[in-house]
mmCIF file of the C-alpha atoms, coordinates in Angstrom:
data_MODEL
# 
_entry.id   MODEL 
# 
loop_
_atom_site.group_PDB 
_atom_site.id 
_atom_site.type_symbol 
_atom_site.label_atom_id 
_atom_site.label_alt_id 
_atom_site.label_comp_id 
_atom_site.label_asym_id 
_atom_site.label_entity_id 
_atom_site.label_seq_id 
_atom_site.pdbx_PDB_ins_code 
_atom_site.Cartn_x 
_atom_site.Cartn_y 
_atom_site.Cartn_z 
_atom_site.occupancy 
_atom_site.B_iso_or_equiv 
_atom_site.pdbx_formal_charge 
_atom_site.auth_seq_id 
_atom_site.auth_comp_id 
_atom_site.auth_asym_id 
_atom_site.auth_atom_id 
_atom_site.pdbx_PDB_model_num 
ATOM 1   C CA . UNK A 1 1   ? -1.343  -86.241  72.056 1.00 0.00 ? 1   UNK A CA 1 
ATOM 2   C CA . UNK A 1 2   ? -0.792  -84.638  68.409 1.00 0.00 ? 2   UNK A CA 1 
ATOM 3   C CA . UNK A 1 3   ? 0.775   -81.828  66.716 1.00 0.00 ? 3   UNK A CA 1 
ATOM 4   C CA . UNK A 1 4   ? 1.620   -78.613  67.834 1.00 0.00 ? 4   UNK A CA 1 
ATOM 5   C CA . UNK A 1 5   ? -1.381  -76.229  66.669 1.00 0.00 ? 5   UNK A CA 1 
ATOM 6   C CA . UNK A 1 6   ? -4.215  -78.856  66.778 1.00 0.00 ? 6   UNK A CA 1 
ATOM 7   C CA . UNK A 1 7   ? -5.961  -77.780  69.806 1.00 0.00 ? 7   UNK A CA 1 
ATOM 8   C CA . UNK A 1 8   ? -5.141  -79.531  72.315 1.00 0.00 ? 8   UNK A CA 1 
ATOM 9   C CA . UNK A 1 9   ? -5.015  -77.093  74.971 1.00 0.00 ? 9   UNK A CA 1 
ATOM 10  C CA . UNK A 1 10  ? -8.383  -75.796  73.904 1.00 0.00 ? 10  UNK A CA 1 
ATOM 11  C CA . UNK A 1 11  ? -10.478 -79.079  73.424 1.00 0.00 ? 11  UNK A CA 1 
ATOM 12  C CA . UNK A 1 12  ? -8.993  -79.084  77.487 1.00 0.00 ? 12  UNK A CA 1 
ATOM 13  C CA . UNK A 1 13  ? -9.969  -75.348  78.418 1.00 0.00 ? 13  UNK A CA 1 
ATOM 14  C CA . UNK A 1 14  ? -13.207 -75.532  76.681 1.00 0.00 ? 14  UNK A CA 1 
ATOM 15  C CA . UNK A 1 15  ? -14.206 -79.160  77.842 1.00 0.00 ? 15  UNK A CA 1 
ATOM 16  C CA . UNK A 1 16  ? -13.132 -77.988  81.616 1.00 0.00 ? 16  UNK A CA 1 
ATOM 17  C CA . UNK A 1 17  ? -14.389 -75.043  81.963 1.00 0.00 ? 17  UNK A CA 1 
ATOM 18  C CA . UNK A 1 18  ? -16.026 -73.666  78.495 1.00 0.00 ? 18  UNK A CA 1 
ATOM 19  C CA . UNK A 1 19  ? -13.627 -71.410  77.298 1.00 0.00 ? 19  UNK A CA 1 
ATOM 20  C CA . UNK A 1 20  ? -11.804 -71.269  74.080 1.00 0.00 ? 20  UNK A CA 1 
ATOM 21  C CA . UNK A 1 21  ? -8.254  -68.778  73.625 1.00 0.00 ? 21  UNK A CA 1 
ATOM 22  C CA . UNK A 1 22  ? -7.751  -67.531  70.408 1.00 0.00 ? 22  UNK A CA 1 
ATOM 23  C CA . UNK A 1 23  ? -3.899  -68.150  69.574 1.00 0.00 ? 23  UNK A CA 1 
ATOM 24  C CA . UNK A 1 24  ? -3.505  -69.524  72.689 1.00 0.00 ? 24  UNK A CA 1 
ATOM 25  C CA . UNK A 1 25  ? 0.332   -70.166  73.340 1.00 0.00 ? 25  UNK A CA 1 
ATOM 26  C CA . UNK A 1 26  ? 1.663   -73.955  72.927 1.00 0.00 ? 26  UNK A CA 1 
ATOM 27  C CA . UNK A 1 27  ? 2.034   -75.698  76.108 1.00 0.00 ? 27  UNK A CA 1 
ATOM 28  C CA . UNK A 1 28  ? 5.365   -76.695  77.188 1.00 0.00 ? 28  UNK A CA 1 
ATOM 29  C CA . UNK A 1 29  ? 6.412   -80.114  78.695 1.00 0.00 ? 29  UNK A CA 1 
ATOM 30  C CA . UNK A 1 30  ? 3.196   -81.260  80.052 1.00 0.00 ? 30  UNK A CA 1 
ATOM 31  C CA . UNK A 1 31  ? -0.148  -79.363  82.013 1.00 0.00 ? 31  UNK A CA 1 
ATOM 32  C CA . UNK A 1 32  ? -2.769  -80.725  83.381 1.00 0.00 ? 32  UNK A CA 1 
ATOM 33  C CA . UNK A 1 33  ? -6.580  -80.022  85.217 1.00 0.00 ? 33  UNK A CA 1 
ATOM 34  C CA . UNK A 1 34  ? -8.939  -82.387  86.943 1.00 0.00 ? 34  UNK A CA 1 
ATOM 35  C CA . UNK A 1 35  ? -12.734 -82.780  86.384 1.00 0.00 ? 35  UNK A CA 1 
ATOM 36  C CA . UNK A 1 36  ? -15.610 -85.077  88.061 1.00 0.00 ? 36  UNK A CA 1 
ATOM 37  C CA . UNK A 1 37  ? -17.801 -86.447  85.310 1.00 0.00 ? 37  UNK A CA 1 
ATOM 38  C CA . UNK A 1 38  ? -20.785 -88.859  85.137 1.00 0.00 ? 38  UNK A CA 1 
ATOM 39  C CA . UNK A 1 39  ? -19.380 -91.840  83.646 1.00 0.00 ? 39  UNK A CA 1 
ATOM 40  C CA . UNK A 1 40  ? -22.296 -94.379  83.285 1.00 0.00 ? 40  UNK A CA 1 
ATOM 41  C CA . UNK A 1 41  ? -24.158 -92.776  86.416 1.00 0.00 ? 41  UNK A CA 1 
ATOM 42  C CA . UNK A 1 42  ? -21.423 -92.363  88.190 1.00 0.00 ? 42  UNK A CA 1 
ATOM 43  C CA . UNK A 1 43  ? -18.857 -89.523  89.640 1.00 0.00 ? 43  UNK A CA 1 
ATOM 44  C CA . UNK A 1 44  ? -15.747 -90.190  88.401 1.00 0.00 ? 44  UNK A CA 1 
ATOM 45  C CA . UNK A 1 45  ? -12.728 -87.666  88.659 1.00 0.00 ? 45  UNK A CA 1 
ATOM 46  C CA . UNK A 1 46  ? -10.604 -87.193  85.122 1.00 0.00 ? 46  UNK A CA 1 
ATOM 47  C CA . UNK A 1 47  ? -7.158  -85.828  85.038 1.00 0.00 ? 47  UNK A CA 1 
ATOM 48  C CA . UNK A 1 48  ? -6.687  -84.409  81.504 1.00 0.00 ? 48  UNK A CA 1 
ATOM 49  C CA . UNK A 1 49  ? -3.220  -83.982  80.731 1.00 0.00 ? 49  UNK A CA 1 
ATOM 50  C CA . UNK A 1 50  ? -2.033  -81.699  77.863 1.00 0.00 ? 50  UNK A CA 1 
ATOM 51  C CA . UNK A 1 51  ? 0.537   -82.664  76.464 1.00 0.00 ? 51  UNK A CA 1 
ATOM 52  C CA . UNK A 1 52  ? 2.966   -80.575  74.444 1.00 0.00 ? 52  UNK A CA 1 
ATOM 53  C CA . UNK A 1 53  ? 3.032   -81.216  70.621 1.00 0.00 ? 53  UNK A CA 1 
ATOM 54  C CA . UNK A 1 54  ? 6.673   -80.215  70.303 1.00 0.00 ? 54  UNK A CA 1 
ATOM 55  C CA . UNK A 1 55  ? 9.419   -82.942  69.355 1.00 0.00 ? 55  UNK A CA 1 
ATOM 56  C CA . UNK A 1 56  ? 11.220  -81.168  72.342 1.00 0.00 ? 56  UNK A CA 1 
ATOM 57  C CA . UNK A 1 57  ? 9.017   -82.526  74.796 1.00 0.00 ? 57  UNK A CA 1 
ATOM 58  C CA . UNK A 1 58  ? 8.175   -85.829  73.254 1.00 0.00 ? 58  UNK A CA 1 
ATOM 59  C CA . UNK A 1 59  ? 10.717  -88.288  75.233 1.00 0.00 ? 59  UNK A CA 1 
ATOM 60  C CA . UNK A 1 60  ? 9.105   -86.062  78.517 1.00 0.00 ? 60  UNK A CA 1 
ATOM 61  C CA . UNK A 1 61  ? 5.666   -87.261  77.268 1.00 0.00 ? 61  UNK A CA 1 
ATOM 62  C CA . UNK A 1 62  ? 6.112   -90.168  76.646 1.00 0.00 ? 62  UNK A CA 1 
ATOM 63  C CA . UNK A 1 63  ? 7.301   -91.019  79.917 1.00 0.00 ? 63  UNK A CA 1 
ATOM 64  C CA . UNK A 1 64  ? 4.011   -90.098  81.742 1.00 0.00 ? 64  UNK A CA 1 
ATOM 65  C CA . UNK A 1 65  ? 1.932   -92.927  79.297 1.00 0.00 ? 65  UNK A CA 1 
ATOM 66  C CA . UNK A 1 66  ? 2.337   -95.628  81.403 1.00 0.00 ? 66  UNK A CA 1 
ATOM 67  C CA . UNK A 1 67  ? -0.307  -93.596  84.448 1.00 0.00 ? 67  UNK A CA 1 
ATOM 68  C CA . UNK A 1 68  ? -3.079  -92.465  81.423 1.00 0.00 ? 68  UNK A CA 1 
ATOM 69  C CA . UNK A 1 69  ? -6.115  -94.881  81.432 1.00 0.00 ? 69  UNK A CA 1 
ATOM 70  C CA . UNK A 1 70  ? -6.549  -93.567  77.808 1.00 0.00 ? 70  UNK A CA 1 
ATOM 71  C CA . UNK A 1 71  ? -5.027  -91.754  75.351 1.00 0.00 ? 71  UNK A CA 1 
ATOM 72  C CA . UNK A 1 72  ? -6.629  -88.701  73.325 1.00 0.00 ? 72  UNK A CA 1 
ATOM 73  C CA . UNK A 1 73  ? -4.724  -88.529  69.718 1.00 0.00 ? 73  UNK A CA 1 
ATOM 74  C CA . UNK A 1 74  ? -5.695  -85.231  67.936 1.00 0.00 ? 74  UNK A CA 1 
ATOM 75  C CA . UNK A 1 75  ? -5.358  -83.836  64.747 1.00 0.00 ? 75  UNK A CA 1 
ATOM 76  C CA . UNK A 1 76  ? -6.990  -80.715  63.152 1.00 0.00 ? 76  UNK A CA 1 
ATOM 77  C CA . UNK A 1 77  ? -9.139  -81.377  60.508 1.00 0.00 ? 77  UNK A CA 1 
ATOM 78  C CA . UNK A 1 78  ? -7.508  -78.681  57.950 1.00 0.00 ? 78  UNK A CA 1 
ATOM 79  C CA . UNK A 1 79  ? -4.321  -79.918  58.293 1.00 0.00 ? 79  UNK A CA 1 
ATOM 80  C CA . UNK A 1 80  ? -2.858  -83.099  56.777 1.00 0.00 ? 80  UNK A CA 1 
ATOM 81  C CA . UNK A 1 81  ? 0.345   -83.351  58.255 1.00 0.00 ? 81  UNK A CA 1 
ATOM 82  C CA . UNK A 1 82  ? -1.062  -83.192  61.804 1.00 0.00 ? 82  UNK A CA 1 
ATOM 83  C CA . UNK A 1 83  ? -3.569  -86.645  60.247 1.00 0.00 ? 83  UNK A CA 1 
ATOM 84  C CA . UNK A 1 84  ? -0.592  -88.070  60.042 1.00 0.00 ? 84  UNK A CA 1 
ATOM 85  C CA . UNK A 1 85  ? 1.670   -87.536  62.888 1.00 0.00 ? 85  UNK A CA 1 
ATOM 86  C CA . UNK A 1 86  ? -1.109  -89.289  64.526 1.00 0.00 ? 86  UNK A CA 1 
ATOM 87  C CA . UNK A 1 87  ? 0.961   -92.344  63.244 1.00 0.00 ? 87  UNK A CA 1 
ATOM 88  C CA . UNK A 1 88  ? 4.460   -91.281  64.928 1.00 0.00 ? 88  UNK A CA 1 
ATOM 89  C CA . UNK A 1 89  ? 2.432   -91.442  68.443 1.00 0.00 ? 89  UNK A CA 1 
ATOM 90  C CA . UNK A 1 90  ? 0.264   -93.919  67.711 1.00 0.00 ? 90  UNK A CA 1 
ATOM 91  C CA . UNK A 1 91  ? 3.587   -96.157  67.102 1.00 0.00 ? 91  UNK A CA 1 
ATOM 92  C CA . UNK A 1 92  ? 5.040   -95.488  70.025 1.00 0.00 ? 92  UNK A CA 1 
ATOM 93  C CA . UNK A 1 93  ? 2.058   -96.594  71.932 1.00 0.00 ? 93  UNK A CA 1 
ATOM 94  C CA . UNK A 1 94  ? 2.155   -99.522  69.959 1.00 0.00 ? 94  UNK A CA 1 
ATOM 95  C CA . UNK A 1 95  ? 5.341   -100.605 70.802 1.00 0.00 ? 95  UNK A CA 1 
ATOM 96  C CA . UNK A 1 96  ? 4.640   -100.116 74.711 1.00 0.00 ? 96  UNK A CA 1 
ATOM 97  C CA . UNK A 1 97  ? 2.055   -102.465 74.266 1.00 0.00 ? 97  UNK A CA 1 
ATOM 98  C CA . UNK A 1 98  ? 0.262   -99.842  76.184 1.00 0.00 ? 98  UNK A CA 1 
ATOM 99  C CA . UNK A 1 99  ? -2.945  -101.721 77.467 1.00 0.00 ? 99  UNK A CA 1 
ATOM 100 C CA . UNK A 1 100 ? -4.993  -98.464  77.629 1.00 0.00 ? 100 UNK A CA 1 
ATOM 101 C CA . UNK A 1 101 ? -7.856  -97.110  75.690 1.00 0.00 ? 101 UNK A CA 1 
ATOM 102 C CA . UNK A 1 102 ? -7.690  -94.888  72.739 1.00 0.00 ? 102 UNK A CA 1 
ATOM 103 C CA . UNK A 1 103 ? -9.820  -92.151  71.536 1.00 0.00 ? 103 UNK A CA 1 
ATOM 104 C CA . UNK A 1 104 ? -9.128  -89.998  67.910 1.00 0.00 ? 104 UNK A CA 1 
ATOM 105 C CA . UNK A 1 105 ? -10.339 -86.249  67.666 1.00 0.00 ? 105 UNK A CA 1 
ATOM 106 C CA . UNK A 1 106 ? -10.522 -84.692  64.679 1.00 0.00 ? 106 UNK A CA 1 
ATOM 107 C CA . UNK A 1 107 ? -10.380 -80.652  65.736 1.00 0.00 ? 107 UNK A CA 1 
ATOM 108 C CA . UNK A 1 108 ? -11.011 -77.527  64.169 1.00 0.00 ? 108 UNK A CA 1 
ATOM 109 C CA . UNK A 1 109 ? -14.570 -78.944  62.369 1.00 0.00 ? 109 UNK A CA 1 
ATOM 110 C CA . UNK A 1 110 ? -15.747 -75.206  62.336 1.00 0.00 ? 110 UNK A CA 1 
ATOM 111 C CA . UNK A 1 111 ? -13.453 -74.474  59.363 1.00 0.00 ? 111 UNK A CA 1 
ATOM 112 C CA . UNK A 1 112 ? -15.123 -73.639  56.238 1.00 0.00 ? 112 UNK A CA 1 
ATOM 113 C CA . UNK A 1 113 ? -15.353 -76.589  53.932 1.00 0.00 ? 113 UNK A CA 1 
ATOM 114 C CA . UNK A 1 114 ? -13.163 -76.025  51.394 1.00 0.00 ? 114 UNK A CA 1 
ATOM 115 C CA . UNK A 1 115 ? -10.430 -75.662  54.006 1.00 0.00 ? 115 UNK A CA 1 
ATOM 116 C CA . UNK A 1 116 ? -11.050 -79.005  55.326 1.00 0.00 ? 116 UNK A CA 1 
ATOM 117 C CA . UNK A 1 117 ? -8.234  -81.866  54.280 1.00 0.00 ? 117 UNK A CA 1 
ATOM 118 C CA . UNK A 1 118 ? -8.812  -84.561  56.309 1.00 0.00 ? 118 UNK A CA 1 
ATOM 119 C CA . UNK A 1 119 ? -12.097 -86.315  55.811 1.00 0.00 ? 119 UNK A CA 1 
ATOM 120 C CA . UNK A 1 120 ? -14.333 -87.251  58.420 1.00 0.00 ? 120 UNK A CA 1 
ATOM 121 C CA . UNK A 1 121 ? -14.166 -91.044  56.443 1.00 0.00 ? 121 UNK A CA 1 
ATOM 122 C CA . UNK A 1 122 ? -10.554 -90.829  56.878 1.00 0.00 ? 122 UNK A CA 1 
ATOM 123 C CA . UNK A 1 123 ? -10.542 -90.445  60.516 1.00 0.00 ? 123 UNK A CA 1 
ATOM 124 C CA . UNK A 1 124 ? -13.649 -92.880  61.092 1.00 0.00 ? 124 UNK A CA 1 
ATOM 125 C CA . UNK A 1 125 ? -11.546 -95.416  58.838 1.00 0.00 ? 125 UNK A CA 1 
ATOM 126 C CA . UNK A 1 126 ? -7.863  -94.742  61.176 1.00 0.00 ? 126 UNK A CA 1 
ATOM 127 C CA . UNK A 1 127 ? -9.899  -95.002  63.945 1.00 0.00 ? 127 UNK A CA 1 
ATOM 128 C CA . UNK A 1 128 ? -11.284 -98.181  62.830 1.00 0.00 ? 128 UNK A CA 1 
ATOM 129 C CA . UNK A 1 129 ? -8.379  -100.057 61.805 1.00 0.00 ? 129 UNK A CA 1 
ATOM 130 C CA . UNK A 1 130 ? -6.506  -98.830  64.592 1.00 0.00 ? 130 UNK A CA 1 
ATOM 131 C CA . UNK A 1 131 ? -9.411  -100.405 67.425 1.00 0.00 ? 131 UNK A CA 1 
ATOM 132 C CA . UNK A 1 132 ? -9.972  -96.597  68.558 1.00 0.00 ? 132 UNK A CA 1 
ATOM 133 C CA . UNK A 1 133 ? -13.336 -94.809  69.187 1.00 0.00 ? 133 UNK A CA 1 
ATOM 134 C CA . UNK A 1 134 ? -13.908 -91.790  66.519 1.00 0.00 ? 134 UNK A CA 1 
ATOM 135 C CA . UNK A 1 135 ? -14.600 -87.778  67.726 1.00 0.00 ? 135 UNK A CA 1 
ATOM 136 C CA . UNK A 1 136 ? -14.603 -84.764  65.597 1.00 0.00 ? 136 UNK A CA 1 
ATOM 137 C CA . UNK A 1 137 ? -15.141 -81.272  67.349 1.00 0.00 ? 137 UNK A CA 1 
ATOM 138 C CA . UNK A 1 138 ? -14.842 -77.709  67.691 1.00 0.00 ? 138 UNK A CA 1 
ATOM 139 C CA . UNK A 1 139 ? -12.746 -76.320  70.210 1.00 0.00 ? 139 UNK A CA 1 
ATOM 140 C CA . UNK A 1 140 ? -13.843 -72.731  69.114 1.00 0.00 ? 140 UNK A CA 1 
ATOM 141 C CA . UNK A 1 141 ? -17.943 -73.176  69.010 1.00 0.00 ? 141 UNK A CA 1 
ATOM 142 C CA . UNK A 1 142 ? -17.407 -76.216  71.742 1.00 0.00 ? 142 UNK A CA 1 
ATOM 143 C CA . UNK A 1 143 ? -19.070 -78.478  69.288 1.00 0.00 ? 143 UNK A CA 1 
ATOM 144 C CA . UNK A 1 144 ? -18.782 -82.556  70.174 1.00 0.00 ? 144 UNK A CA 1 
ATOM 145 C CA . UNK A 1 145 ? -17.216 -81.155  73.767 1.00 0.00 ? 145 UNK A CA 1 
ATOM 146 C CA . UNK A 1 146 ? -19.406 -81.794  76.661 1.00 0.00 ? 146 UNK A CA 1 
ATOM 147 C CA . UNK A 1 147 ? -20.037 -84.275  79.931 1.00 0.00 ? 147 UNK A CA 1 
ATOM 148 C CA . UNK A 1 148 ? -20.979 -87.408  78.032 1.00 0.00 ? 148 UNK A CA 1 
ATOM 149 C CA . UNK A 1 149 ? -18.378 -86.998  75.778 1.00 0.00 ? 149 UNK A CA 1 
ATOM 150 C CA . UNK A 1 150 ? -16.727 -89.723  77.548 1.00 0.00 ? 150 UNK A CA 1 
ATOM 151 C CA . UNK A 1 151 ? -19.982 -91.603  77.125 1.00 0.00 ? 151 UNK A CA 1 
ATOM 152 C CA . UNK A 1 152 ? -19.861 -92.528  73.483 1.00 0.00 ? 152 UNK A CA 1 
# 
């Protein structure tokens, strides 16, 4: 879940099947792929779902939570206002008392520097005080995107 524009759909693409679309068009309502992993030695298949970042779609969205086993909050790195609708979803999920776990990815890490706006301190601290593991990659060079990424 997150913003349109973060990368959703390419953290997705490139994490299932290594590809990366540049100005890919936003998804609408919801997509989805599956994918067997190695999860502690073991096969397991993943459904991703992508999720559309549009308020449009949101009340669609949100109806799907209660089948995730975990939820994927994204935001791209050089852009503050996607940090922080990280908040507006991670509120709802709050007040479902969703008892799921919870992952934050920081995108877009390939950007030069000085374009960067969100600290990698900021997201380790959200992630911290919010009880959530901590990711930042690279949809575009596939950095942090790989089998064991569910294998922190």
């Amino acid at each position: 879940m997150g913003a349109c524009g973060v990368g959703k759909t390419n953290i997705i693409s490139r994490f299932y099947s290594g590809s990366f679309v540049e100005n890919s068009p936003s998804t609408v309502g919801i997509d989805y792929c599956t994918k067997t992993v190695k999860i502690n030695k073991e096969d397991v298949s993943l459904t991703l779902w992508d999720t559309s970042g549009q308020e449009l779609f949101f009340s669609l969205v949100r109806n799907f939570l209660i089948y995730f086993d975990f939820i994927v909050f994204v935001y791209a790195v050089d852009n503050k206002e996607s940090f922080k609708n990280v908040e507006t979803y991670f509120q709802f999920y709050q007040e479902k008392k969703l008892n799921i776990g919870t992952l934050l990815v920081g995108n877009k890490i390939d950007v030069p520097v000085e374009e960067k706006v969100v600290t990698t301190e900021e997201g380790k601290e959200y992630a911290r005080k919010n009880g959530m593991e901590f990711f930042e990659v690279s949809a575009k060079a596939g950095t942090g995107l790989k089998e064991d990424f569910f294998n922190p």
